[in-house]
mmCIF file of C-alpha atoms in Angstrom:
data_model
loop_
_atom_site.group_PDB
_atom_site.id
_atom_site.type_symbol
_atom_site.label_atom_id
_atom_site.label_comp_id
_atom_site.label_asym_id
_atom_site.label_seq_id
_atom_site.Cartn_x
_atom_site.Cartn_y
_atom_site.Cartn_z
ATOM 1 C CA MET T 1 27.594 -10.121 -14.556
ATOM 2 C CA THR T 2 26.813 -13.897 -14.773
ATOM 3 C CA GLY T 3 26.709 -14.779 -11.061
ATOM 4 C CA LYS T 4 23.383 -14.835 -9.268
ATOM 5 C CA ARG T 5 22.604 -11.547 -7.548
ATOM 6 C CA ARG T 6 21.402 -11.128 -4.098
ATOM 7 C CA VAL T 7 18.293 -8.798 -4.348
ATOM 8 C CA THR T 8 16.178 -7.251 -1.828
ATOM 9 C CA PHE T 9 13.615 -4.374 -1.396
ATOM 10 C CA PRO T 10 11.289 -2.874 1.574
ATOM 11 C CA HIS T 11 8.148 -4.554 2.777
ATOM 12 C CA MET T 12 4.667 -3.102 1.947
ATOM 13 C CA GLY T 13 1.852 -5.652 2.768
ATOM 14 C CA GLU T 14 1.808 -8.840 0.836
ATOM 15 C CA TYR T 15 3.354 -7.810 -2.453
ATOM 16 C CA TRP T 16 6.741 -9.315 -1.290
ATOM 17 C CA ILE T 17 5.523 -12.276 -3.067
ATOM 18 C CA ALA T 18 5.594 -10.590 -6.485
ATOM 19 C CA PHE T 19 8.835 -9.197 -5.452
ATOM 20 C CA GLU T 20 10.101 -12.462 -4.610
ATOM 21 C CA THR T 21 8.861 -13.773 -8.070
ATOM 22 C CA LEU T 22 10.201 -11.363 -10.033
ATOM 23 C CA ALA T 23 13.714 -11.610 -8.812
ATOM 24 C CA GLU T 24 13.404 -15.166 -8.837
ATOM 25 C CA MET T 25 12.312 -15.389 -12.719
ATOM 26 C CA LEU T 26 15.101 -12.823 -13.515
ATOM 27 C CA GLY T 27 17.764 -15.686 -11.870
ATOM 28 C CA ALA T 28 18.529 -13.597 -8.967
ATOM 29 C CA GLU T 29 18.106 -14.640 -5.377
ATOM 30 C CA ALA T 30 15.426 -12.877 -3.430
ATOM 31 C CA VAL T 31 16.423 -11.543 0.063
ATOM 32 C CA ILE T 32 12.945 -11.092 1.871
ATOM 33 C CA ALA T 33 13.339 -8.463 4.636
ATOM 34 C CA PRO T 34 12.232 -9.779 7.908
ATOM 35 C CA ARG T 35 8.500 -8.925 8.957
ATOM 36 C CA MET T 36 7.756 -5.845 10.333
ATOM 37 C CA THR T 37 8.464 -5.407 14.083
ATOM 38 C CA ARG T 38 9.038 -2.507 16.656
ATOM 39 C CA HIS T 39 12.434 -3.277 15.990
ATOM 40 C CA THR T 40 12.163 -2.407 12.459
ATOM 41 C CA LEU T 41 10.816 0.960 12.940
ATOM 42 C CA GLU T 42 13.198 1.845 15.741
ATOM 43 C CA ALA T 43 16.477 0.466 13.612
ATOM 44 C CA GLY T 44 15.337 2.428 10.630
ATOM 45 C CA ALA T 45 14.248 5.866 12.869
ATOM 46 C CA HIS T 46 18.075 5.501 14.316
ATOM 47 C CA VAL T 47 20.017 6.304 11.294
ATOM 48 C CA SER T 48 17.316 8.659 9.613
ATOM 49 C CA PRO T 49 17.012 12.282 9.684
ATOM 50 C CA GLU T 50 14.716 13.248 12.377
ATOM 51 C CA PHE T 51 11.812 15.035 10.433
ATOM 52 C CA VAL T 52 11.677 12.443 7.395
ATOM 53 C CA CYS T 53 8.079 10.977 7.218
ATOM 54 C CA VAL T 54 7.768 7.068 8.625
ATOM 55 C CA PRO T 55 8.003 5.389 5.487
ATOM 56 C CA PHE T 56 11.351 6.591 5.180
ATOM 57 C CA LYS T 57 12.271 5.215 8.433
ATOM 58 C CA TYR T 58 10.414 1.823 8.060
ATOM 59 C CA ASN T 59 12.469 1.287 4.330
ATOM 60 C CA MET T 60 15.727 1.864 6.448
ATOM 61 C CA GLY T 61 14.736 -0.745 8.865
ATOM 62 C CA ASN T 62 14.039 -3.238 6.235
ATOM 63 C CA PHE T 63 17.215 -2.715 4.441
ATOM 64 C CA LEU T 64 19.493 -2.409 7.934
ATOM 65 C CA GLU T 65 18.002 -5.884 8.767
ATOM 66 C CA THR T 66 18.405 -7.443 5.635
ATOM 67 C CA LEU T 67 22.389 -6.220 5.029
ATOM 68 C CA GLU T 68 23.211 -6.668 8.920
ATOM 69 C CA GLY T 69 21.337 -10.384 8.345
ATOM 70 C CA GLY T 70 23.650 -11.610 5.532
ATOM 71 C CA GLY T 71 23.513 -8.554 3.228
ATOM 72 C CA ALA T 72 22.268 -8.078 -0.500
ATOM 73 C CA ASP T 73 24.041 -7.231 -3.586
ATOM 74 C CA VAL T 74 20.950 -5.120 -4.660
ATOM 75 C CA ILE T 75 18.249 -3.060 -3.399
ATOM 76 C CA VAL T 76 15.418 -1.477 -4.925
ATOM 77 C CA GLN T 77 13.361 1.363 -4.038
ATOM 78 C CA ALA T 78 10.017 2.911 -5.761
ATOM 79 C CA GLY T 79 7.810 5.387 -4.938
ATOM 80 C CA GLY T 80 7.503 9.242 -5.516
ATOM 81 C CA GLY T 81 4.896 11.750 -6.676
ATOM 82 C CA CYS T 82 6.799 13.628 -3.359
ATOM 83 C CA ARG T 83 10.169 13.776 -1.582
ATOM 84 C CA PHE T 84 9.717 9.917 -1.594
ATOM 85 C CA GLY T 85 11.161 10.012 -5.265
ATOM 86 C CA TYR T 86 14.459 11.334 -3.880
ATOM 87 C CA TYR T 87 14.420 8.550 -0.954
ATOM 88 C CA GLY T 88 16.474 5.876 -2.759
ATOM 89 C CA GLU T 89 19.187 8.282 -3.392
ATOM 90 C CA VAL T 90 19.224 9.813 0.253
ATOM 91 C CA GLN T 91 18.941 6.240 2.116
ATOM 92 C CA GLU T 92 21.772 4.800 -0.515
ATOM 93 C CA ALA T 93 24.415 7.503 0.941
ATOM 94 C CA ILE T 94 23.255 6.543 4.685
ATOM 95 C CA LEU T 95 23.864 3.106 3.976
ATOM 96 C CA LYS T 96 27.116 3.449 2.756
ATOM 97 C CA ASP T 97 28.618 6.326 4.840
ATOM 98 C CA MET T 98 27.805 3.196 7.269
ATOM 99 C CA GLY T 99 29.912 1.041 5.425
ATOM 100 C CA TYR T 100 27.773 -1.396 3.143
ATOM 101 C CA GLU T 101 28.252 -2.038 -0.547
ATOM 102 C CA PHE T 102 25.328 -2.827 -2.891
ATOM 103 C CA GLU T 103 23.704 -1.342 -6.025
ATOM 104 C CA LEU T 104 20.524 0.804 -5.920
ATOM 105 C CA VAL T 105 17.985 0.248 -8.516
ATOM 106 C CA ASN T 106 15.320 2.633 -8.243
ATOM 107 C CA LEU T 107 12.076 1.965 -10.366
ATOM 108 C CA ILE T 108 10.701 5.691 -9.973
ATOM 109 C CA LYS T 109 13.166 5.848 -12.967
ATOM 110 C CA ALA T 110 10.653 4.092 -15.193
ATOM 111 C CA GLU T 111 8.035 6.400 -17.236
ATOM 112 C CA SER T 112 7.095 3.610 -19.587
ATOM 113 C CA ALA T 113 6.661 0.122 -19.475
ATOM 114 C CA ALA T 114 9.927 -0.588 -21.619
ATOM 115 C CA GLN T 115 12.009 1.747 -19.019
ATOM 116 C CA LEU T 116 10.595 -0.337 -16.229
ATOM 117 C CA VAL T 117 11.541 -3.717 -18.183
ATOM 118 C CA ARG T 118 14.890 -2.042 -18.435
ATOM 119 C CA GLU T 119 15.080 -1.124 -14.861
ATOM 120 C CA VAL T 120 14.224 -4.318 -13.354
ATOM 121 C CA ARG T 121 16.839 -5.896 -15.707
ATOM 122 C CA ARG T 122 19.535 -3.990 -13.793
ATOM 123 C CA MET T 123 18.666 -6.439 -10.903
ATOM 124 C CA GLN T 124 20.552 -9.418 -12.932
ATOM 125 C CA PRO T 125 21.913 -7.609 -15.929
ATOM 126 C CA SER T 126 22.935 -11.005 -17.322
ATOM 127 C CA VAL T 127 19.197 -12.084 -18.657
ATOM 128 C CA SER T 128 17.521 -10.889 -21.491
ATOM 129 C CA TYR T 129 15.058 -8.355 -22.065
ATOM 130 C CA VAL T 130 12.651 -11.248 -23.201
ATOM 131 C CA ARG T 131 13.074 -12.946 -19.798
ATOM 132 C CA ALA T 132 12.905 -9.761 -18.084
ATOM 133 C CA ALA T 133 9.705 -8.574 -19.543
ATOM 134 C CA ARG T 134 7.899 -11.898 -18.522
ATOM 135 C CA ALA T 135 9.061 -11.615 -15.146
ATOM 136 C CA VAL T 136 7.472 -8.446 -14.763
ATOM 137 C CA ALA T 137 4.240 -9.516 -16.265
ATOM 138 C CA VAL T 138 3.972 -12.704 -14.177
ATOM 139 C CA ALA T 139 4.652 -10.472 -10.869
ATOM 140 C CA TYR T 140 2.579 -7.806 -12.154
ATOM 141 C CA ARG T 141 -0.286 -10.305 -12.286
ATOM 142 C CA GLN T 142 0.721 -11.582 -8.822
ATOM 143 C CA ALA T 143 0.190 -8.085 -7.348
ATOM 144 C CA GLN T 144 -3.323 -7.950 -9.330
ATOM 145 C CA ALA T 145 -4.318 -11.198 -7.576
ATOM 146 C CA ILE T 146 -3.159 -10.151 -4.190
ATOM 147 C CA GLU T 147 -5.179 -6.998 -4.566
ATOM 148 C CA ALA T 148 -8.332 -8.858 -5.653
ATOM 149 C CA ALA T 149 -8.275 -11.089 -2.789
ATOM 150 C CA GLU T 150 -7.642 -8.280 0.099
ATOM 151 C CA ALA T 151 -10.255 -6.562 -1.702
ATOM 152 C CA TYR T 152 -12.950 -8.922 -0.921
ATOM 153 C CA VAL T 153 -11.541 -9.280 2.583
ATOM 154 C CA ARG T 154 -11.957 -5.795 3.090
ATOM 155 C CA LEU T 155 -15.428 -6.181 2.278
ATOM 156 C CA ASN T 156 -16.480 -9.065 4.038
ATOM 157 C CA ILE T 157 -14.074 -9.871 6.753
ATOM 158 C CA GLY T 158 -16.244 -7.871 9.043
ATOM 159 C CA PHE T 159 -19.150 -10.019 8.865
ATOM 160 C CA GLU T 160 -17.728 -13.820 8.622
ATOM 161 C CA VAL T 161 -19.619 -16.659 10.495
ATOM 162 C CA GLU T 162 -16.503 -18.348 12.091
ATOM 163 C CA ARG T 163 -13.543 -16.252 12.806
ATOM 164 C CA GLY T 164 -10.681 -16.451 11.415
ATOM 165 C CA ALA T 165 -12.231 -18.451 8.528
ATOM 166 C CA THR T 166 -11.491 -15.544 5.745
ATOM 167 C CA ASP T 167 -7.825 -15.341 6.991
ATOM 168 C CA ARG T 168 -7.134 -19.429 6.592
ATOM 169 C CA ALA T 169 -8.715 -18.948 3.155
ATOM 170 C CA LEU T 170 -6.427 -15.900 2.529
ATOM 171 C CA ASN T 171 -3.467 -17.505 3.660
ATOM 172 C CA SER T 172 -3.928 -20.825 1.718
ATOM 173 C CA PHE T 173 -4.248 -18.344 -1.723
ATOM 174 C CA LEU T 174 -0.942 -16.584 -0.765
ATOM 175 C CA ARG T 175 0.782 -20.007 -0.245
ATOM 176 C CA ASP T 176 -0.214 -21.082 -3.397
ATOM 177 C CA LEU T 177 0.350 -17.852 -5.628
ATOM 178 C CA ARG T 178 3.869 -18.026 -4.346
ATOM 179 C CA THR T 179 4.780 -21.158 -6.293
ATOM 180 C CA THR T 180 3.309 -19.600 -9.280
ATOM 181 C CA ARG T 181 5.912 -18.787 -12.418
ATOM 182 C CA THR T 182 3.769 -18.447 -15.312
ATOM 183 C CA LEU T 183 0.483 -16.011 -15.893
ATOM 184 C CA ARG T 184 -1.716 -19.460 -16.452
ATOM 185 C CA ALA T 185 -0.652 -20.893 -13.077
ATOM 186 C CA VAL T 186 -1.439 -17.145 -11.480
ATOM 187 C CA ARG T 187 -4.789 -16.846 -13.368
ATOM 188 C CA GLU T 188 -5.808 -20.582 -11.977
ATOM 189 C CA VAL T 189 -4.616 -19.716 -8.514
ATOM 190 C CA ARG T 190 -6.479 -16.342 -8.295
ATOM 191 C CA GLU T 191 -9.718 -17.865 -9.855
ATOM 192 C CA ARG T 192 -9.517 -20.842 -6.990
ATOM 193 C CA GLY T 193 -8.455 -18.555 -4.142
ATOM 194 C CA LEU T 194 -11.378 -15.977 -4.993
ATOM 195 C CA ALA T 195 -13.873 -18.673 -5.387
ATOM 196 C CA ASP T 196 -12.972 -20.021 -1.814
ATOM 197 C CA LEU T 197 -13.038 -16.998 -0.099
ATOM 198 C CA ALA T 198 -16.542 -16.281 -1.330
ATOM 199 C CA ALA T 199 -17.020 -19.902 -0.197
ATOM 200 C CA VAL T 200 -16.571 -18.324 3.185
ATOM 201 C CA PRO T 201 -20.152 -17.993 5.139
ATOM 202 C CA ILE T 202 -20.503 -14.631 6.231
ATOM 203 C CA ASP T 203 -23.901 -12.764 8.086
ATOM 204 C CA LYS T 204 -23.782 -9.135 6.305
ATOM 205 C CA PRO T 205 -26.693 -6.937 6.341
ATOM 206 C CA ALA T 206 -28.212 -5.701 3.172
ATOM 207 C CA ASP T 207 -26.998 -2.120 4.045
ATOM 208 C CA PRO T 208 -24.039 -2.461 6.061
ATOM 209 C CA LEU T 209 -21.751 0.756 7.259
ATOM 210 C CA ARG T 210 -19.442 1.874 4.257
ATOM 211 C CA VAL T 211 -16.197 3.511 4.831
ATOM 212 C CA GLY T 212 -13.678 4.546 2.263
ATOM 213 C CA VAL T 213 -9.988 4.596 3.240
ATOM 214 C CA VAL T 214 -7.786 7.082 1.594
ATOM 215 C CA GLY T 215 -4.309 9.044 1.996
ATOM 216 C CA GLU T 216 -0.654 8.322 1.418
ATOM 217 C CA LEU T 217 0.315 5.379 -0.484
ATOM 218 C CA TYR T 218 2.587 3.618 2.008
ATOM 219 C CA VAL T 219 0.658 3.890 4.770
ATOM 220 C CA LEU T 220 -2.219 3.010 3.182
ATOM 221 C CA MET T 221 -0.911 -0.282 2.005
ATOM 222 C CA GLU T 222 1.759 -1.403 4.749
ATOM 223 C CA PRO T 223 -0.861 -2.740 7.892
ATOM 224 C CA PHE T 224 2.083 -2.611 10.233
ATOM 225 C CA ALA T 225 2.616 1.220 9.639
ATOM 226 C CA ASN T 226 -1.007 2.234 10.038
ATOM 227 C CA CYS T 227 -1.771 -0.121 12.829
ATOM 228 C CA GLY T 228 -4.313 -2.180 10.812
ATOM 229 C CA VAL T 229 -6.375 0.134 10.647
ATOM 230 C CA GLU T 230 -9.006 -1.768 8.071
ATOM 231 C CA ARG T 231 -8.876 -4.928 9.922
ATOM 232 C CA LYS T 232 -10.106 -2.603 13.139
ATOM 233 C CA LEU T 233 -12.681 -0.957 11.007
ATOM 234 C CA ALA T 234 -13.735 -4.560 9.776
ATOM 235 C CA ALA T 235 -13.972 -5.740 12.989
ATOM 236 C CA ALA T 236 -16.622 -2.747 14.056
ATOM 237 C CA GLY T 237 -18.919 -4.251 11.597
ATOM 238 C CA VAL T 238 -17.805 -1.704 8.460
ATOM 239 C CA GLU T 239 -17.586 -2.699 4.956
ATOM 240 C CA VAL T 240 -14.050 -0.902 3.778
ATOM 241 C CA HIS T 241 -13.038 0.426 0.252
ATOM 242 C CA ARG T 242 -9.547 1.082 -0.844
ATOM 243 C CA PHE T 243 -8.866 1.811 -4.111
ATOM 244 C CA ILE T 244 -4.917 2.977 -4.250
ATOM 245 C CA ASN T 245 -3.271 -0.021 -4.858
ATOM 246 C CA GLY T 246 0.261 -1.089 -5.995
ATOM 247 C CA THR T 247 -0.807 -2.081 -9.469
ATOM 248 C CA SER T 248 -2.388 1.094 -10.119
ATOM 249 C CA LEU T 249 0.534 3.244 -9.155
ATOM 250 C CA ILE T 250 2.816 1.379 -11.542
ATOM 251 C CA ALA T 251 0.039 1.807 -14.337
ATOM 252 C CA GLN T 252 -0.204 5.535 -13.226
ATOM 253 C CA GLY T 253 3.941 5.933 -13.448
ATOM 254 C CA VAL T 254 4.477 4.001 -16.915
ATOM 255 C CA GLY T 255 1.340 5.648 -18.107
ATOM 256 C CA GLY T 256 2.670 9.271 -17.955
ATOM 257 C CA ARG T 257 0.699 10.309 -14.904
ATOM 258 C CA LYS T 258 -2.241 11.202 -17.078
ATOM 259 C CA HIS T 259 -4.826 10.387 -14.193
ATOM 260 C CA VAL T 260 -4.236 13.667 -12.530
ATOM 261 C CA ARG T 261 -6.233 15.482 -15.210
ATOM 262 C CA HIS T 262 -9.299 12.948 -14.360
ATOM 263 C CA ALA T 263 -8.348 13.164 -10.417
ATOM 264 C CA LEU T 264 -8.417 17.183 -10.672
ATOM 265 C CA ASP T 265 -11.994 16.874 -12.481
ATOM 266 C CA ALA T 266 -13.419 14.314 -10.023
ATOM 267 C CA ALA T 267 -12.239 16.616 -6.913
ATOM 268 C CA GLY T 268 -14.979 19.044 -7.819
ATOM 269 C CA PRO T 269 -14.644 22.812 -6.874
ATOM 270 C CA TRP T 270 -12.193 21.569 -4.038
ATOM 271 C CA VAL T 271 -8.876 21.209 -5.747
ATOM 272 C CA GLU T 272 -7.717 23.658 -8.694
ATOM 273 C CA TYR T 273 -4.298 22.315 -8.930
ATOM 274 C CA HIS T 274 -2.420 19.064 -8.262
ATOM 275 C CA LEU T 275 -1.415 18.643 -4.404
ATOM 276 C CA GLY T 276 1.613 16.013 -5.455
ATOM 277 C CA ALA T 277 1.369 12.217 -4.623
ATOM 278 C CA ASP T 278 -1.860 10.644 -4.338
ATOM 279 C CA ALA T 279 -3.580 13.923 -2.399
ATOM 280 C CA THR T 280 -5.567 14.929 -5.312
ATOM 281 C CA GLU T 281 -7.045 11.195 -5.515
ATOM 282 C CA SER T 282 -7.771 11.824 -1.559
ATOM 283 C CA VAL T 283 -10.350 14.589 -2.377
ATOM 284 C CA ALA T 284 -11.337 13.459 -5.127
ATOM 285 C CA LYS T 285 -12.622 9.992 -3.666
ATOM 286 C CA THR T 286 -13.978 11.543 -0.627
ATOM 287 C CA TRP T 287 -15.838 13.746 -2.695
ATOM 288 C CA GLU T 288 -17.107 10.721 -4.762
ATOM 289 C CA LEU T 289 -17.965 8.403 -1.676
ATOM 290 C CA MET T 290 -19.599 11.171 -0.184
ATOM 291 C CA ASN T 291 -21.752 11.756 -2.865
ATOM 292 C CA ALA T 292 -22.221 7.980 -3.395
ATOM 293 C CA GLY T 293 -24.019 7.678 0.383
ATOM 294 C CA PHE T 294 -20.810 6.044 1.959
ATOM 295 C CA ASP T 295 -21.219 6.429 5.967
ATOM 296 C CA GLY T 296 -17.703 7.649 6.336
ATOM 297 C CA MET T 297 -13.998 7.905 5.353
ATOM 298 C CA VAL T 298 -10.954 7.608 7.049
ATOM 299 C CA HIS T 299 -7.985 9.442 5.707
ATOM 300 C CA LEU T 300 -4.194 8.293 6.827
ATOM 301 C CA LYS T 301 -0.826 9.782 6.442
ATOM 302 C CA PRO T 302 2.668 10.267 7.697
ATOM 303 C CA PHE T 303 3.379 12.836 10.050
ATOM 304 C CA GLY T 304 4.322 15.941 7.962
ATOM 305 C CA CYS T 305 3.420 14.654 4.327
ATOM 306 C CA MET T 306 3.091 17.660 2.582
ATOM 307 C CA PRO T 307 0.452 16.364 -0.005
ATOM 308 C CA GLU T 308 -1.972 14.736 2.210
ATOM 309 C CA VAL T 309 -1.322 17.746 4.997
ATOM 310 C CA SER T 310 -2.420 20.311 1.987
ATOM 311 C CA ALA T 311 -5.738 17.591 0.880
ATOM 312 C CA MET T 312 -6.870 18.221 4.689
ATOM 313 C CA SER T 313 -7.896 21.277 4.005
ATOM 314 C CA ALA T 314 -10.146 20.351 1.174
ATOM 315 C CA LEU T 315 -11.366 17.412 3.013
ATOM 316 C CA GLN T 316 -12.133 19.503 6.296
ATOM 317 C CA ARG T 317 -14.262 21.922 4.156
ATOM 318 C CA ILE T 318 -16.304 18.883 2.604
ATOM 319 C CA SER T 319 -16.558 17.107 6.138
ATOM 320 C CA ARG T 320 -17.824 20.452 7.610
ATOM 321 C CA GLU T 321 -19.939 22.001 5.038
ATOM 322 C CA HIS T 322 -21.631 18.474 4.142
ATOM 323 C CA THR T 323 -21.756 17.138 7.416
ATOM 324 C CA PHE T 324 -19.729 14.071 6.474
ATOM 325 C CA PRO T 325 -17.551 12.741 9.245
ATOM 326 C CA ILE T 326 -13.708 12.004 8.195
ATOM 327 C CA LEU T 327 -11.571 10.590 10.701
ATOM 328 C CA PHE T 328 -7.636 11.664 10.390
ATOM 329 C CA LEU T 329 -5.180 9.382 11.392
ATOM 330 C CA SER T 330 -1.455 10.747 11.275
ATOM 331 C CA TYR T 331 1.324 8.438 11.913
ATOM 332 C CA ASP T 332 5.126 8.798 13.346
ATOM 333 C CA ALA T 333 7.735 6.800 14.641
ATOM 334 C CA GLN T 334 5.790 7.247 18.418
ATOM 335 C CA THR T 335 1.986 6.401 17.026
ATOM 336 C CA ALA T 336 0.676 3.434 19.120
ATOM 337 C CA GLU T 337 -1.918 0.973 18.283
ATOM 338 C CA ALA T 338 -3.930 1.564 21.563
ATOM 339 C CA GLY T 339 -4.583 4.903 20.345
ATOM 340 C CA VAL T 340 -5.701 4.025 16.697
ATOM 341 C CA GLN T 341 -7.608 1.431 18.352
ATOM 342 C CA THR T 342 -9.533 3.840 20.523
ATOM 343 C CA ARG T 343 -10.188 6.423 17.734
ATOM 344 C CA VAL T 344 -11.278 4.147 15.070
ATOM 345 C CA GLU T 345 -13.917 2.415 17.880
ATOM 346 C CA ALA T 346 -15.177 6.093 18.615
ATOM 347 C CA PHE T 347 -15.626 7.148 14.964
ATOM 348 C CA CYS T 348 -17.430 3.576 14.227
ATOM 349 C CA ASP T 349 -19.838 3.967 17.169
ATOM 350 C CA MET T 350 -20.475 7.598 15.569
ATOM 351 C CA LEU T 351 -21.246 6.312 12.349
ATOM 352 C CA ALA T 352 -23.352 4.119 13.797
ATOM 353 C CA MET T 353 -25.342 6.392 15.932
ATOM 354 C CA ARG T 354 -25.897 8.750 12.918
ATOM 355 C CA ARG T 355 -27.547 5.556 10.899
ATOM 356 C CA ARG T 356 -30.000 4.650 14.129
ATOM 357 C CA ARG T 357 -30.886 8.756 14.466
ATOM 358 C CA ASP T 358 -31.296 8.867 10.660
ATOM 359 C CA ALA T 359 -33.611 5.730 10.270
ATOM 360 C CA SER T 360 -35.710 6.999 12.915
ATOM 361 C CA ALA T 361 -36.124 10.570 11.843
#
């Protein structure tokens, strides 16, 4: 096939910028799904099995909004480690039963960098392997640049002197990054963007409240799906730490998932066998951050997520036996942002009171 194919993919944070670059550098047309709204979830939930987890429904909503808005020749899906690994084929069957025609490219099948390039090339088979490899490299560096900027924002936006200044610098960086198509350009925009973020005045205490965020990868990385929990924590004057991101998951996938052994070792006495997906890492990171003196953790999961439900028993034991605060948030199609706001505010108030109590003891 030599014609330009129309390629779409589900939203997850700002990674759409890297996917757009990937598609365009392959010579395909990137079809960006509309921004997440309540309609996205409702449309996806309407055609999804009732008890499937909420990331499936969000993805279906993205695909439906794209297919109904002009269509696509190729749908790209990824993810895995749990039943999410089968979602692509189930979504393909549902959408084709509805009459839509497209090709599914499921990147979860890639177990090495070479396989990843081969799977990516299926989006536009007329391109050479060299061009496909170059596109993957640039898109991967863009994703890393996004993660570096967002990590800085999570640590500092709660302490900005002028409200909105950090977001203006971040949005400017993302606009510039979207235009890059070489590794050198990505590096230059990344350095400039991080410098601009660092130049935003902040008023940060020497020892701020520190909270780690762990859990299922999709609700961790898609702000609309988690009701903006990281920004809510930051607004309460918290330094927010998150460790799972898109490029680390890709590296784990093409690296033979050797990280599992490390995660089991890091989980200490709490986990004996791998829990699936990122659940072992949830326990390991909680144990590590508690011992590092963090003030608390927030655990996010879709309702019914089996790996993270398994992790919860270990996390609850850590919390109970070490008096370590952990806020558990579960998301489904009925989750209301106001409820998340109330629980986050109460959690942060409790952390601040513990600090004051410990300081006066």
